[in-house]
mmCIF file with all atom_site columns, C-alpha atoms in Angstrom:
data_model
loop_
_atom_site.group_PDB
_atom_site.id
_atom_site.type_symbol
_atom_site.label_atom_id
_atom_site.label_alt_id
_atom_site.label_comp_id
_atom_site.label_asym_id
_atom_site.label_entity_id
_atom_site.label_seq_id
_atom_site.pdbx_PDB_ins_code
_atom_site.Cartn_x
_atom_site.Cartn_y
_atom_site.Cartn_z
_atom_site.occupancy
_atom_site.B_iso_or_equiv
_atom_site.pdbx_formal_charge
_atom_site.auth_seq_id
_atom_site.auth_comp_id
_atom_site.auth_asym_id
_atom_site.auth_atom_id
_atom_site.pdbx_PDB_model_num
ATOM 1  C CA . MET I 1 1  ? -17.800 18.384  -34.044 1.00 0.00 ? 25  MET I CA 1
ATOM 2  C CA . ASN I 1 2  ? -14.879 17.562  -36.639 1.00 0.00 ? 26  ASN I CA 1
ATOM 3  C CA . SER I 1 3  ? -13.120 14.106  -36.758 1.00 0.00 ? 27  SER I CA 1
ATOM 4  C CA . PRO I 1 4  ? -9.072  13.947  -36.240 1.00 0.00 ? 28  PRO I CA 1
ATOM 5  C CA . VAL I 1 5  ? -7.172  14.859  -39.198 1.00 0.00 ? 29  VAL I CA 1
ATOM 6  C CA . PHE I 1 6  ? -4.431  11.877  -39.593 1.00 0.00 ? 30  PHE I CA 1
ATOM 7  C CA . ASP I 1 7  ? -1.373  12.094  -41.314 1.00 0.00 ? 31  ASP I CA 1
ATOM 8  C CA . THR I 1 8  ? -1.831  10.019  -44.557 1.00 0.00 ? 32  THR I CA 1
ATOM 9  C CA . ARG I 1 9  ? 2.038   9.089   -44.693 1.00 0.00 ? 33  ARG I CA 1
ATOM 10 C CA . THR I 1 10 ? 1.548   7.069   -41.302 1.00 0.00 ? 34  THR I CA 1
ATOM 11 C CA . ALA I 1 11 ? 1.333   3.670   -41.497 1.00 0.00 ? 35  ALA I CA 1
ATOM 12 C CA . PRO I 1 12 ? -1.856  2.370   -39.987 1.00 0.00 ? 36  PRO I CA 1
ATOM 13 C CA . GLN I 1 13 ? -1.983  -1.268  -38.415 1.00 0.00 ? 37  GLN I CA 1
ATOM 14 C CA . LEU I 1 14 ? -4.283  -3.224  -36.230 1.00 0.00 ? 38  LEU I CA 1
ATOM 15 C CA . ALA I 1 15 ? -4.610  -2.148  -32.625 1.00 0.00 ? 39  ALA I CA 1
ATOM 16 C CA . PRO I 1 16 ? -3.162  -5.055  -30.199 1.00 0.00 ? 40  PRO I CA 1
ATOM 17 C CA . ARG I 1 17 ? -6.807  -6.300  -29.207 1.00 0.00 ? 41  ARG I CA 1
ATOM 18 C CA . TYR I 1 18 ? -7.755  -7.177  -32.831 1.00 0.00 ? 42  TYR I CA 1
ATOM 19 C CA . VAL I 1 19 ? -6.865  -10.187 -34.768 1.00 0.00 ? 43  VAL I CA 1
ATOM 20 C CA . PHE I 1 20 ? -7.330  -10.153 -38.776 1.00 0.00 ? 44  PHE I CA 1
ATOM 21 C CA . ARG I 1 21 ? -7.943  -13.342 -40.532 1.00 0.00 ? 45  ARG I CA 1
ATOM 22 C CA . TRP I 1 22 ? -10.076 -14.972 -43.317 1.00 0.00 ? 46  TRP I CA 1
ATOM 23 C CA . GLU I 1 23 ? -12.856 -17.133 -41.587 1.00 0.00 ? 47  GLU I CA 1
ATOM 24 C CA . PRO I 1 24 ? -13.968 -20.198 -43.869 1.00 0.00 ? 48  PRO I CA 1
ATOM 25 C CA . SER I 1 25 ? -17.033 -20.527 -41.661 1.00 0.00 ? 49  SER I CA 1
ATOM 26 C CA . GLN I 1 26 ? -18.044 -16.957 -42.390 1.00 0.00 ? 50  GLN I CA 1
ATOM 27 C CA . ASP I 1 27 ? -16.565 -17.220 -45.927 1.00 0.00 ? 51  ASP I CA 1
ATOM 28 C CA . ALA I 1 28 ? -15.161 -13.683 -45.092 1.00 0.00 ? 52  ALA I CA 1
ATOM 29 C CA . TYR I 1 29 ? -12.369 -11.853 -43.637 1.00 0.00 ? 53  TYR I CA 1
ATOM 30 C CA . VAL I 1 30 ? -13.022 -11.210 -39.897 1.00 0.00 ? 54  VAL I CA 1
ATOM 31 C CA . LEU I 1 31 ? -11.559 -9.245  -37.081 1.00 0.00 ? 55  LEU I CA 1
ATOM 32 C CA . LEU I 1 32 ? -11.507 -11.273 -34.006 1.00 0.00 ? 56  LEU I CA 1
ATOM 33 C CA . TYR I 1 33 ? -11.305 -9.364  -30.425 1.00 0.00 ? 57  TYR I CA 1
ATOM 34 C CA . PRO I 1 34 ? -11.900 -10.866 -26.931 1.00 0.00 ? 58  PRO I CA 1
ATOM 35 C CA . GLU I 1 35 ? -15.439 -10.011 -26.800 1.00 0.00 ? 59  GLU I CA 1
ATOM 36 C CA . GLY I 1 36 ? -16.501 -11.159 -30.233 1.00 0.00 ? 60  GLY I CA 1
ATOM 37 C CA . ILE I 1 37 ? -16.217 -11.190 -34.056 1.00 0.00 ? 61  ILE I CA 1
ATOM 38 C CA . ILE I 1 38 ? -16.620 -8.645  -36.752 1.00 0.00 ? 62  ILE I CA 1
ATOM 39 C CA . LYS I 1 39 ? -17.457 -9.860  -40.079 1.00 0.00 ? 63  LYS I CA 1
ATOM 40 C CA . LEU I 1 40 ? -15.914 -7.617  -42.787 1.00 0.00 ? 64  LEU I CA 1
ATOM 41 C CA . ASN I 1 41 ? -17.629 -7.209  -46.396 1.00 0.00 ? 65  ASN I CA 1
ATOM 42 C CA . GLY I 1 42 ? -15.113 -7.739  -49.084 1.00 0.00 ? 66  GLY I CA 1
ATOM 43 C CA . SER I 1 43 ? -14.053 -3.876  -49.495 1.00 0.00 ? 67  SER I CA 1
ATOM 44 C CA . ALA I 1 44 ? -13.211 -3.722  -45.799 1.00 0.00 ? 68  ALA I CA 1
ATOM 45 C CA . GLY I 1 45 ? -11.200 -6.872  -45.983 1.00 0.00 ? 69  GLY I CA 1
ATOM 46 C CA . GLU I 1 46 ? -9.298  -5.674  -48.926 1.00 0.00 ? 70  GLU I CA 1
ATOM 47 C CA . ILE I 1 47 ? -8.125  -2.290  -46.983 1.00 0.00 ? 71  ILE I CA 1
ATOM 48 C CA . LEU I 1 48 ? -7.501  -3.915  -43.384 1.00 0.00 ? 72  LEU I CA 1
ATOM 49 C CA . LYS I 1 49 ? -5.536  -6.898  -45.044 1.00 0.00 ? 73  LYS I CA 1
ATOM 50 C CA . ARG I 1 50 ? -3.125  -4.021  -46.064 1.00 0.00 ? 74  ARG I CA 1
ATOM 51 C CA . CYS I 1 51 ? -2.910  -2.505  -42.577 1.00 0.00 ? 75  CYS I CA 1
ATOM 52 C CA . ASP I 1 52 ? 0.037   -3.711  -41.761 1.00 0.00 ? 76  ASP I CA 1
ATOM 53 C CA . GLY I 1 53 ? 2.239   -1.174  -40.199 1.00 0.00 ? 77  GLY I CA 1
ATOM 54 C CA . SER I 1 54 ? 4.350   -1.245  -43.579 1.00 0.00 ? 78  SER I CA 1
ATOM 55 C CA . ARG I 1 55 ? 2.293   0.658   -45.854 1.00 0.00 ? 79  ARG I CA 1
ATOM 56 C CA . SER I 1 56 ? 1.143   4.487   -45.577 1.00 0.00 ? 80  SER I CA 1
ATOM 57 C CA . GLU I 1 57 ? -2.493  5.303   -45.875 1.00 0.00 ? 81  GLU I CA 1
ATOM 58 C CA . ASP I 1 58 ? -1.212  7.005   -49.172 1.00 0.00 ? 82  ASP I CA 1
ATOM 59 C CA . ALA I 1 59 ? 0.237   3.602   -50.309 1.00 0.00 ? 83  ALA I CA 1
ATOM 60 C CA . ILE I 1 60 ? -2.729  1.731   -49.560 1.00 0.00 ? 84  ILE I CA 1
ATOM 61 C CA . VAL I 1 61 ? -4.766  4.063   -51.649 1.00 0.00 ? 85  VAL I CA 1
ATOM 62 C CA . VAL I 1 62 ? -2.237  3.635   -54.362 1.00 0.00 ? 86  VAL I CA 1
ATOM 63 C CA . GLU I 1 63 ? -2.288  0.216   -53.966 1.00 0.00 ? 87  GLU I CA 1
ATOM 64 C CA . LEU I 1 64 ? -5.986  -0.453  -54.116 1.00 0.00 ? 88  LEU I CA 1
ATOM 65 C CA . GLN I 1 65 ? -6.519  2.099   -57.110 1.00 0.00 ? 89  GLN I CA 1
ATOM 66 C CA . GLN I 1 66 ? -3.909  -0.482  -59.002 1.00 0.00 ? 90  GLN I CA 1
ATOM 67 C CA . VAL I 1 67 ? -5.732  -3.602  -58.056 1.00 0.00 ? 91  VAL I CA 1
ATOM 68 C CA . PHE I 1 68 ? -9.056  -1.843  -58.866 1.00 0.00 ? 92  PHE I CA 1
ATOM 69 C CA . PRO I 1 69 ? -8.396  0.532   -61.736 1.00 0.00 ? 93  PRO I CA 1
ATOM 70 C CA . ASP I 1 70 ? -11.954 1.072   -62.694 1.00 0.00 ? 94  ASP I CA 1
ATOM 71 C CA . GLY I 1 71 ? -12.756 2.504   -59.365 1.00 0.00 ? 95  GLY I CA 1
ATOM 72 C CA . GLY I 1 72 ? -10.737 5.685   -59.766 1.00 0.00 ? 96  GLY I CA 1
ATOM 73 C CA . ALA I 1 73 ? -11.196 8.595   -57.409 1.00 0.00 ? 97  ALA I CA 1
ATOM 74 C CA . ALA I 1 74 ? -13.997 6.595   -55.687 1.00 0.00 ? 98  ALA I CA 1
ATOM 75 C CA . VAL I 1 75 ? -11.417 3.879   -54.378 1.00 0.00 ? 99  VAL I CA 1
ATOM 76 C CA . ALA I 1 76 ? -9.529  6.644   -52.877 1.00 0.00 ? 100 ALA I CA 1
ATOM 77 C CA . GLU I 1 77 ? -12.519 8.276   -51.523 1.00 0.00 ? 101 GLU I CA 1
ATOM 78 C CA . SER I 1 78 ? -14.206 5.137   -49.823 1.00 0.00 ? 102 SER I CA 1
ATOM 79 C CA . THR I 1 79 ? -10.787 3.771   -48.865 1.00 0.00 ? 103 THR I CA 1
ATOM 80 C CA . ARG I 1 80 ? -9.747  7.042   -46.859 1.00 0.00 ? 104 ARG I CA 1
ATOM 81 C CA . GLN I 1 81 ? -13.461 6.943   -45.553 1.00 0.00 ? 105 GLN I CA 1
ATOM 82 C CA . PHE I 1 82 ? -13.104 3.481   -44.032 1.00 0.00 ? 106 PHE I CA 1
ATOM 83 C CA . LEU I 1 83 ? -9.787  3.950   -42.627 1.00 0.00 ? 107 LEU I CA 1
ATOM 84 C CA . ALA I 1 84 ? -11.215 6.755   -40.465 1.00 0.00 ? 108 ALA I CA 1
ATOM 85 C CA . PHE I 1 85 ? -14.174 4.793   -39.571 1.00 0.00 ? 109 PHE I CA 1
ATOM 86 C CA . ALA I 1 86 ? -11.393 1.963   -38.497 1.00 0.00 ? 110 ALA I CA 1
ATOM 87 C CA . ARG I 1 87 ? -9.899  4.288   -36.468 1.00 0.00 ? 111 ARG I CA 1
ATOM 88 C CA . GLY I 1 88 ? -12.932 5.792   -34.736 1.00 0.00 ? 112 GLY I CA 1
ATOM 89 C CA . ARG I 1 89 ? -13.751 2.349   -33.817 1.00 0.00 ? 113 ARG I CA 1
ATOM 90 C CA . GLY I 1 90 ? -10.430 1.730   -32.307 1.00 0.00 ? 114 GLY I CA 1
ATOM 91 C CA . TRP I 1 91 ? -9.481  -0.724  -35.126 1.00 0.00 ? 115 TRP I CA 1
ATOM 92 C CA . LEU I 1 92 ? -6.511  0.818   -36.227 1.00 0.00 ? 116 LEU I CA 1
ATOM 93 C CA . GLN I 1 93 ? -3.657  2.611   -34.632 1.00 0.00 ? 117 GLN I CA 1
ATOM 94 C CA . SER I 1 94 ? -0.692  4.583   -36.656 1.00 0.00 ? 118 SER I CA 1
#
């Protein structure tokens, strides 16, 4: 089964049922939703905090490559993989 292809020029943003924030008690970024909480690792937090509907997927990748210049192509690939995962979980909409 093929995964859906998304236009990387669209600007992902959180789906309405999710709230993204830093949670001091978890010492991590989290996604809150009516049924619970998802604790995010550092990479996921860095990606999702840029998913505010104002940046395209391509722009998010470029920004993260600038923030983490030693990552090179791996930053782009892992960012795109995570965005696809987050869309698949229903966390993001375009």
